[in-house]
Coordinates of C-alpha atoms in Angstrom, one line a residue:
X1 CA 33.8 -30.0 -2.9
X2 CA 34.5 -30.4 0.8
X3 CA 36.1 -26.9 0.9
X4 CA 33.1 -25.4 -0.8
X5 CA 30.7 -26.4 1.9
X6 CA 33.0 -26.3 4.9
X7 CA 31.2 -23.3 6.5
X8 CA 27.6 -24.6 6.0
X9 CA 25.4 -25.4 9.0
X10 CA 25.0 -29.1 9.8
X11 CA 21.7 -30.3 8.4
X12 CA 19.3 -32.4 10.4
X13 CA 18.4 -35.9 9.3
X14 CA 15.6 -35.8 6.7
X15 CA 12.3 -37.6 6.8
X16 CA 11.4 -39.9 3.9
X17 CA 9.2 -37.2 2.5
X18 CA 12.0 -34.6 2.8
X19 CA 14.4 -36.9 1.0
X20 CA 12.2 -37.2 -2.1
X21 CA 10.1 -34.0 -2.1
X22 CA 10.8 -30.6 -3.6
X23 CA 13.9 -28.8 -2.6
X24 CA 11.9 -26.3 -0.5
X25 CA 10.4 -29.1 1.5
X26 CA 13.8 -30.9 1.9
X27 CA 15.3 -27.7 3.2
X28 CA 12.4 -27.0 5.6
X29 CA 13.9 -26.0 9.0
X30 CA 13.7 -28.5 11.8
X31 CA 14.2 -26.0 14.5
X32 CA 13.2 -22.3 15.0
X33 CA 16.8 -21.1 15.0
X34 CA 17.1 -22.5 11.4
X35 CA 14.5 -20.1 10.1
X36 CA 16.2 -17.4 8.1
X37 CA 15.2 -13.7 7.8
X38 CA 12.9 -13.6 10.8
X39 CA 15.4 -13.3 13.7
X40 CA 13.4 -10.3 15.0
X41 CA 10.7 -12.8 15.9
X42 CA 12.5 -16.1 16.4
X43 CA 15.6 -14.8 18.2
X44 CA 15.9 -14.8 22.0
X45 CA 14.6 -11.2 22.3
X46 CA 11.8 -11.7 19.7
X47 CA 8.2 -12.4 20.6
X48 CA 8.3 -16.0 19.4
X49 CA 11.6 -16.6 21.1
X50 CA 10.3 -15.4 24.4
X51 CA 7.1 -17.5 24.1
X52 CA 9.1 -20.6 23.5
X53 CA 11.5 -19.9 26.3
X54 CA 8.5 -19.4 28.7
X55 CA 6.9 -22.6 27.3
X56 CA 3.6 -20.8 26.8
X57 CA 2.2 -19.8 23.5
X58 CA -0.6 -17.2 22.9
X59 CA -2.7 -17.1 19.8
X60 CA -1.0 -15.1 17.1
X61 CA -1.5 -13.9 13.5
X62 CA 1.6 -14.1 11.3
X63 CA 1.4 -11.4 8.7
X64 CA 3.9 -11.3 5.9
X65 CA 4.5 -11.8 2.1
X66 CA 4.5 -15.2 0.5
X67 CA 7.6 -17.4 1.0
X68 CA 8.7 -15.9 4.3
X69 CA 8.2 -18.9 6.5
X70 CA 4.8 -18.5 8.1
X71 CA 3.8 -22.2 7.8
X72 CA 7.2 -23.4 8.9
X73 CA 7.2 -21.2 12.0
X74 CA 3.7 -22.4 13.0
X75 CA 4.7 -26.1 12.7
X76 CA 8.0 -25.5 14.7
X77 CA 6.1 -23.6 17.3
X78 CA 3.9 -26.6 18.0
X79 CA 6.9 -28.8 18.4
X80 CA 8.7 -26.3 20.6
X81 CA 6.0 -26.0 23.2
X82 CA 4.6 -29.6 22.9
X83 CA 1.3 -28.9 21.2
X84 CA -0.6 -31.1 18.8
X85 CA -0.4 -29.5 15.3
X86 CA -3.4 -29.3 13.0
X87 CA -3.3 -27.3 9.8
X88 CA -6.2 -26.1 7.6
X89 CA -6.5 -23.7 4.7
X90 CA -9.3 -21.1 4.6
X91 CA -9.3 -21.6 0.8
X92 CA -10.4 -25.3 1.1
X93 CA -12.2 -25.5 4.4
X94 CA -15.7 -24.7 5.5
X95 CA -17.9 -24.7 8.6
X96 CA -18.1 -28.5 8.7
X97 CA -14.3 -28.8 8.6
X98 CA -14.0 -26.3 11.5
X99 CA -16.5 -28.0 13.6
X100 CA -14.7 -31.3 13.2
X101 CA -11.3 -29.7 14.1
X102 CA -12.8 -28.1 17.2
X103 CA -14.4 -31.3 18.3
X104 CA -11.2 -33.3 17.9
X105 CA -9.3 -30.6 19.7
X106 CA -11.7 -30.7 22.6
X107 CA -11.3 -34.5 22.8
X108 CA -7.5 -34.2 22.9
X109 CA -7.7 -31.5 25.5
X110 CA -9.6 -33.9 27.8
X111 CA -6.7 -36.3 27.4
X112 CA -4.2 -33.5 28.4
X113 CA -2.9 -32.5 25.0
X114 CA -3.8 -29.1 23.6
X115 CA -3.9 -28.2 19.9
X116 CA -2.2 -25.6 17.9
X117 CA -4.5 -24.8 15.0
X118 CA -2.7 -23.3 12.0
X119 CA -5.1 -21.5 9.6
X120 CA -3.4 -20.6 6.3
X121 CA -4.9 -17.6 4.4
X122 CA -7.1 -16.9 7.5
X123 CA -8.3 -13.6 5.9
X124 CA -10.3 -15.7 3.4
X125 CA -12.8 -16.8 6.1
X126 CA -15.7 -14.4 6.2
X127 CA -16.6 -12.4 9.3
X128 CA -19.1 -15.0 10.6
X129 CA -16.6 -17.8 10.2
X130 CA -13.9 -15.8 12.0
X131 CA -16.4 -15.2 14.9
X132 CA -16.7 -19.0 15.1
X133 CA -13.1 -19.2 16.4
X134 CA -13.7 -17.0 19.4
X135 CA -15.2 -19.4 22.0
X136 CA -12.5 -22.1 21.3
X137 CA -9.7 -19.6 21.5
X138 CA -11.1 -18.1 24.7
X139 CA -11.5 -21.4 26.5
X140 CA -8.1 -22.7 25.4
X141 CA -9.4 -25.5 23.2
X142 CA -7.1 -24.3 20.5
X143 CA -4.1 -22.0 20.3
X144 CA -4.8 -20.2 17.0
X145 CA -1.9 -19.3 14.6
X146 CA -3.3 -17.6 11.6
X147 CA -1.3 -16.8 8.5
X148 CA -2.2 -13.9 6.1
X149 CA -0.6 -11.9 3.4
X150 CA -3.1 -9.2 3.9
X151 CA -3.3 -6.4 6.4
X152 CA -5.1 -7.9 9.4
X153 CA -6.6 -4.5 10.3
X154 CA -8.7 -4.6 7.2
X155 CA -9.3 -8.4 6.8
X156 CA -9.8 -9.8 10.3
X157 CA -12.5 -9.1 12.9
X158 CA -11.7 -6.7 15.7
X159 CA -12.8 -9.4 18.2
X160 CA -10.4 -11.9 16.8
X161 CA -7.6 -9.4 16.6
X162 CA -8.1 -8.5 20.3
X163 CA -7.4 -12.1 21.2
X164 CA -4.3 -12.6 19.1
X165 CA -1.0 -11.0 18.8
X166 CA -0.1 -9.8 15.3
X167 CA 3.5 -10.6 14.4
X168 CA 5.0 -9.2 11.2
X169 CA 7.3 -11.2 9.0
X170 CA 9.7 -9.4 6.7
X171 CA 10.5 -10.1 3.1
X172 CA 13.7 -12.1 3.0
X173 CA 16.6 -9.8 2.4
X174 CA 19.6 -10.6 0.2
X175 CA 21.6 -12.2 3.0
X176 CA 18.7 -14.5 4.0
X177 CA 18.1 -15.6 0.4
X178 CA 21.8 -16.3 -0.2
X179 CA 21.8 -18.4 2.9
X180 CA 18.9 -20.5 1.5
X181 CA 20.8 -21.0 -1.7
X182 CA 23.9 -22.0 0.3
X183 CA 21.8 -24.6 2.1
X184 CA 20.4 -25.9 -1.2
X185 CA 23.9 -26.3 -2.7
X186 CA 25.1 -28.1 0.5
X187 CA 22.1 -30.5 0.3
X188 CA 22.7 -31.1 -3.4
X189 CA 26.5 -31.3 -2.8
X190 CA 27.2 -29.2 -5.9
X191 CA 27.1 -25.5 -6.7
X192 CA 24.4 -23.9 -8.8
X193 CA 25.4 -23.7 -12.5
X194 CA 25.7 -19.9 -12.3
X195 CA 28.3 -17.2 -12.5
X196 CA 28.4 -14.9 -9.5
X197 CA 26.6 -12.2 -11.4
X198 CA 23.8 -14.6 -12.4
X199 CA 23.5 -15.9 -8.8
X200 CA 22.9 -12.3 -7.7
X201 CA 20.3 -11.9 -10.4
X202 CA 18.6 -15.1 -9.3
X203 CA 18.4 -13.8 -5.8
X204 CA 17.1 -10.4 -6.9
X205 CA 14.4 -12.1 -9.1
X206 CA 12.9 -13.8 -6.0
X207 CA 11.7 -10.4 -4.6
X208 CA 12.0 -11.7 -1.0
X209 CA 10.2 -15.0 -1.6
X210 CA 12.3 -17.9 -0.3
X211 CA 10.0 -20.6 -1.6
X212 CA 10.1 -19.1 -5.2
X213 CA 13.9 -18.9 -5.0
X214 CA 14.3 -22.5 -4.0
X215 CA 11.9 -23.7 -6.7
X216 CA 14.0 -21.8 -9.3
X217 CA 17.2 -23.3 -7.9
X218 CA 15.7 -26.8 -8.1
X219 CA 14.9 -26.2 -11.8
X220 CA 18.5 -25.2 -12.3
X221 CA 19.8 -28.3 -10.5
X222 CA 17.7 -30.5 -12.7
X223 CA 19.5 -29.6 -15.9
X224 CA 23.1 -30.3 -16.9
X225 CA 24.6 -27.1 -18.4
X226 CA 27.9 -27.3 -20.2
X227 CA 29.0 -24.1 -18.5
X228 CA 27.8 -21.7 -15.8
X229 CA 25.0 -19.4 -17.0
X230 CA 25.5 -15.7 -17.1
X231 CA 22.6 -13.3 -16.3
X232 CA 21.4 -13.1 -19.9
X233 CA 21.4 -16.9 -20.2
X234 CA 19.7 -17.3 -16.8
X235 CA 16.9 -14.9 -17.9
X236 CA 16.4 -16.8 -21.1
X237 CA 16.1 -20.1 -19.2
X238 CA 13.9 -19.1 -16.3
X239 CA 10.5 -17.5 -16.4
X240 CA 10.4 -14.1 -14.8
X241 CA 8.5 -13.9 -11.5
X242 CA 5.2 -12.1 -11.6
X243 CA 5.0 -9.2 -9.1
X244 CA 2.8 -9.8 -6.1
X245 CA -0.1 -7.3 -6.5
X246 CA -3.7 -7.7 -5.6
X247 CA -5.6 -4.9 -7.2
X248 CA -8.4 -4.9 -4.6
X249 CA -6.1 -5.4 -1.5
X250 CA -3.4 -3.7 0.5
X251 CA -0.7 -3.9 -2.1
X252 CA -2.8 -1.8 -4.4
X253 CA -3.3 0.9 -1.8
X254 CA 0.3 0.8 -0.7
X255 CA 1.6 1.4 -4.1
X256 CA -0.8 4.1 -5.1
X257 CA -0.1 5.9 -1.8
X258 CA 3.6 5.6 -2.5
X259 CA 3.2 7.0 -6.0
X260 CA 1.1 10.0 -4.8
X261 CA 3.4 10.9 -2.0
X262 CA 6.5 10.6 -4.3
X263 CA 4.9 13.1 -6.6
X264 CA 4.0 15.4 -3.7
X265 CA 7.6 15.1 -2.4
X266 CA 9.0 16.1 -5.9
X267 CA 10.9 12.9 -6.4
X268 CA 10.4 12.0 -10.1
X269 CA 12.6 8.9 -9.9
X270 CA 10.6 7.3 -7.1
X271 CA 7.3 8.3 -8.7
X272 CA 8.3 6.7 -11.9
X273 CA 9.4 3.5 -10.0
X274 CA 6.0 3.1 -8.3
X275 CA 4.2 3.9 -11.5
X276 CA 6.1 1.1 -13.2
X277 CA 5.4 -1.2 -10.3
X278 CA 1.7 -0.7 -10.7
X279 CA 1.5 -0.9 -14.5
X280 CA 3.8 -3.9 -14.9
X281 CA 1.7 -5.7 -12.3
X282 CA -1.4 -5.2 -14.3
X283 CA -3.0 -2.1 -12.7
X284 CA -5.7 -0.5 -14.8
X285 CA -4.0 2.6 -16.5
X286 CA -7.1 4.7 -16.2
X287 CA -7.2 4.2 -12.4
X288 CA -3.6 5.5 -12.3
X289 CA -4.6 8.5 -14.4
X290 CA -7.4 9.3 -12.1
X291 CA -5.0 9.4 -9.2
X292 CA -2.5 11.5 -11.1
X293 CA -5.3 13.9 -11.9
X294 CA -6.1 14.1 -8.2
X295 CA -2.5 14.9 -7.4
X296 CA -2.5 17.6 -10.0
X297 CA -5.4 19.5 -8.3
X298 CA -4.5 18.6 -4.7
X299 CA -0.8 19.1 -4.6
X300 CA 0.0 21.4 -7.5
X301 CA -3.1 23.4 -8.2
X302 CA -2.5 27.0 -9.4
X303 CA 1.2 26.8 -8.8
X304 CA 1.2 25.2 -12.3
X305 CA -2.2 24.9 -13.9
X306 CA -0.7 23.0 -16.8
X307 CA -0.4 20.0 -14.5
X308 CA -4.1 19.3 -14.8
X309 CA -3.9 19.9 -18.6
X310 CA -1.1 17.3 -18.8
X311 CA -3.2 14.7 -17.0
X312 CA -6.3 15.2 -19.1
X313 CA -4.1 15.1 -22.2
X314 CA -2.5 11.9 -21.0
X315 CA -6.0 10.4 -20.5
X316 CA -7.0 11.3 -24.0
X317 CA -3.8 10.0 -25.4
X318 CA -4.1 6.7 -23.6
X319 CA -7.7 6.4 -24.8
X320 CA -6.5 7.0 -28.4
X321 CA -3.4 4.8 -28.4
X322 CA -4.0 2.2 -25.6
X323 CA -1.2 0.0 -24.2
X324 CA 1.7 0.0 -24.5
X325 CA 2.2 3.2 -26.6
X326 CA -0.3 5.2 -24.6
X327 CA 1.6 4.4 -21.3
X328 CA 4.3 6.9 -22.4
X329 CA 1.7 9.7 -22.0
X330 CA 1.1 8.5 -18.4
X331 CA 4.8 8.5 -17.8
X332 CA 5.0 12.1 -19.1
X333 CA 2.2 13.2 -16.9
X334 CA 3.7 11.5 -13.9
X335 CA 7.1 13.2 -14.4
X336 CA 5.4 16.6 -15.1
X337 CA 3.6 16.4 -11.8
X338 CA 6.7 15.3 -9.8
X339 CA 8.8 18.1 -11.2
X340 CA 6.1 20.8 -11.0
X341 CA 6.1 23.5 -8.2
X342 CA 3.8 22.3 -5.4
X343 CA 0.9 24.0 -3.6
X344 CA -2.0 22.6 -1.7
X345 CA -3.5 26.1 -1.4
X346 CA -6.5 25.3 -3.6
X347 CA -7.1 22.0 -1.7
X348 CA -7.0 23.8 1.6
X349 CA -9.2 26.6 0.3
X350 CA -11.7 24.0 -0.9
X351 CA -11.9 22.4 2.6
X352 CA -12.2 25.8 4.4
X353 CA -14.8 27.2 2.0
X354 CA -17.0 24.1 2.2
X355 CA -16.8 24.2 6.0
X356 CA -17.8 27.8 6.1
X357 CA -20.6 27.2 3.6
X358 CA -22.1 24.5 5.9
X359 CA -21.9 26.9 8.9
X360 CA -23.4 30.0 7.2
X361 CA -25.4 28.5 4.3
X362 CA -28.5 30.6 5.0
X363 CA -27.0 34.1 4.7
X364 CA -28.1 36.2 1.8
X365 CA -25.5 37.9 -0.5
X366 CA -25.4 41.7 -0.3
X367 CA -28.3 43.2 -2.4
X368 CA -26.0 45.2 -4.7
X369 CA -24.7 42.1 -6.4
X370 CA -28.1 40.4 -6.8
X371 CA -29.9 40.2 -10.1
X372 CA -33.2 42.2 -10.4
X373 CA -35.1 40.5 -13.3
X374 CA -38.5 42.0 -12.0
X375 CA -39.7 45.5 -11.2
X376 CA -40.5 44.5 -7.7
X377 CA -37.0 43.2 -7.1
X378 CA -35.6 46.5 -8.3
X379 CA -37.9 48.4 -6.0
X380 CA -36.7 46.6 -2.9
X381 CA -33.1 47.3 -3.8
X382 CA -31.8 44.3 -5.7
X383 CA -28.8 45.3 -7.7
X384 CA -28.8 48.9 -6.4
X385 CA -25.3 50.4 -6.3
X386 CA -23.6 47.6 -8.2
X387 CA -20.3 48.7 -9.7
X388 CA -19.4 47.2 -13.0
X389 CA -15.7 46.3 -12.6
X390 CA -14.8 46.8 -16.3
X391 CA -15.9 50.4 -16.0
X392 CA -13.8 51.0 -12.9
X393 CA -10.3 52.3 -12.9
X394 CA -7.8 49.4 -13.5
X395 CA -10.8 47.1 -14.0
X396 CA -11.3 46.7 -10.3
X397 CA -14.1 48.3 -8.3
X398 CA -13.2 46.9 -4.8
X399 CA -16.9 46.3 -4.1
X400 CA -18.0 44.1 -1.2
X401 CA -19.3 40.6 -2.2
X402 CA -19.8 39.1 1.2
X403 CA -23.1 38.7 3.2
X404 CA -23.5 41.7 5.5
X405 CA -23.6 39.4 8.6
X406 CA -20.3 37.8 7.7
X407 CA -16.7 39.0 7.9
X408 CA -14.8 38.5 4.7
X409 CA -12.8 35.3 4.8
X410 CA -9.4 34.3 3.4
X411 CA -9.9 30.7 2.2
X412 CA -7.3 30.8 -0.6
X413 CA -3.8 31.6 0.5
X414 CA -1.5 31.2 -2.5
X415 CA 2.1 30.2 -1.9
X416 CA 5.2 31.9 -3.3
X417 CA 5.9 29.0 -5.6
X418 CA 5.3 28.8 -9.4
X419 CA 2.4 30.8 -10.8
X420 CA 0.9 31.3 -7.4
X421 CA 3.7 33.8 -6.6
X422 CA 2.2 36.1 -9.3
X423 CA -1.3 35.3 -8.1
X424 CA -0.3 36.2 -4.5
X425 CA 1.2 39.5 -5.7
X426 CA -2.0 40.3 -7.6
X427 CA -4.3 39.5 -4.6
X428 CA -2.1 41.6 -2.4
X429 CA -2.5 44.5 -4.8
X430 CA -6.3 44.1 -4.7
X431 CA -6.3 44.0 -0.9
X432 CA -4.3 47.2 -0.9
X433 CA -6.7 48.9 -3.3
X434 CA -9.7 47.9 -1.1
X435 CA -7.9 49.3 1.9
X436 CA -7.3 52.6 0.1
X437 CA -10.9 53.0 -1.0
X438 CA -12.1 52.1 2.5
X439 CA -9.9 54.8 4.0
X440 CA -11.2 57.3 1.3
X441 CA -14.8 56.6 2.3
X442 CA -15.7 54.9 -1.0
X443 CA -18.1 52.0 -0.9
X444 CA -16.4 48.6 -0.7

C-alpha cells in the first residue's frame, strides 16, 4: 500500500468537518496551488496568481462549468489576501439578505478588515439586484467574486461587468480528473475497486465535473466488491450522468450553432455528434428540425433542392412516429444535409434582393409586362408589346422585366456545385441570347 501512494502529494491536516464529510469536501484544497485543472488562472503567470502575489484582489466573475472549483477558488482567495469570507447563493438570497451582508461588511471595514463576498449563481439575481452591488463594489466595502455557469455577456449587467474581471474556468481534463481520483485513493488508503479500463470509463463519465467524479468514487468506496469492476459492471452499478444542457441558455445556443456549422462544413460525423448531444439531453426534436430546415435553404439551396424535401419529410415522419423511432428520420435529414453540395447563393440573393427592394420600392415595372384588365389600361399602354415566351423560339423571348429607371441586377449567382452548376449554365445561355438579340436590334 505504501508503494501505491508513494508519489501522492502530502495532504494538509483536515478539519473536523473534512474528516467526516463527503469525499469532495474532505479533498477540498487548502491552498490555491492544490486546485487542479485551472493552472492558467492559479499559476504564477495566471490572473489569480498575479493578484495573490501582489496582495491585491479586484472583483472578479468566475465563469465555468459545474464542478470546476469556483467556490473553492473564491474561499482560498480570501485566505490568500487576508479578507473576511462571506458566501451567499443567488438561489436562496433576496434583497434583505444582501442589505444585511453589506451592512456587516461596512462595519468590518471600519474595524480594518475588508470582505470578500462570494455570490454563487450570480446570474440568477435580476438586473435590479445586480445594480444593488455597484455602490458597495465601487467604494470597496466588498470585493465581489461571482460564480456563474452561464455566459456573463448575456446574464450580467454591463455596469457590473465593467467593474469586474471575467475569468474563465475550464472543464477538468483527463489528467486533472485522474489526479482527483489519485488523491481520493490516497485519503482512503486503498485503490478504487476498478480495472484500469473501468477507471478510465469512470473519468470519462464525469464530463469534466470533478465534484461528480468524487461523489461517484465515494459511492464505490462505500461498497465491498469481491473483485474489481470492469466497464460493464461499473455501468450497471453507477447511474449515468445527465448531460449539462439548459434549453433556454448558452448551452442550447452553443450546440445548435455547432450542429449548423458542422453541416455547413460538410462534416457528417461532427453534425451527428452534436445532434445526438442535443437530443439525448432532452432538446425538443421539432426545434432541431426547424434548424435543419433553415440549414437546407441557407447553406444548400438549389445546389440540392432535395435537402429541403428531406427536412420536411423528416418533420412529417417524426410527427407520425414520435420518439424514439421518428428520431431516425432526423438523423437521415442531418446526414443528407451534411453530405449535400453546399451553396449559399439563394441566401445571398435573398439578402441582396430585399435590400434593393427597400431602396427602389416605388419604381413601376415596365408597361409591357403589366396586366390590362380594363379598356383604359390597354389604351395607356399596359401590356403593349408583351412577348409570350412559350411562343418564342426555344421558349425564351429575352424580354426586359426590369423598371425602366433601374439597371438589371444580378442577385442570384449560382455556384458550380451540385444542381447549381446546371442552373449556372442555363442562366449563362439566357444571358448570351439576350446579348445576341440586343445586338440584332430586337426588343429586350
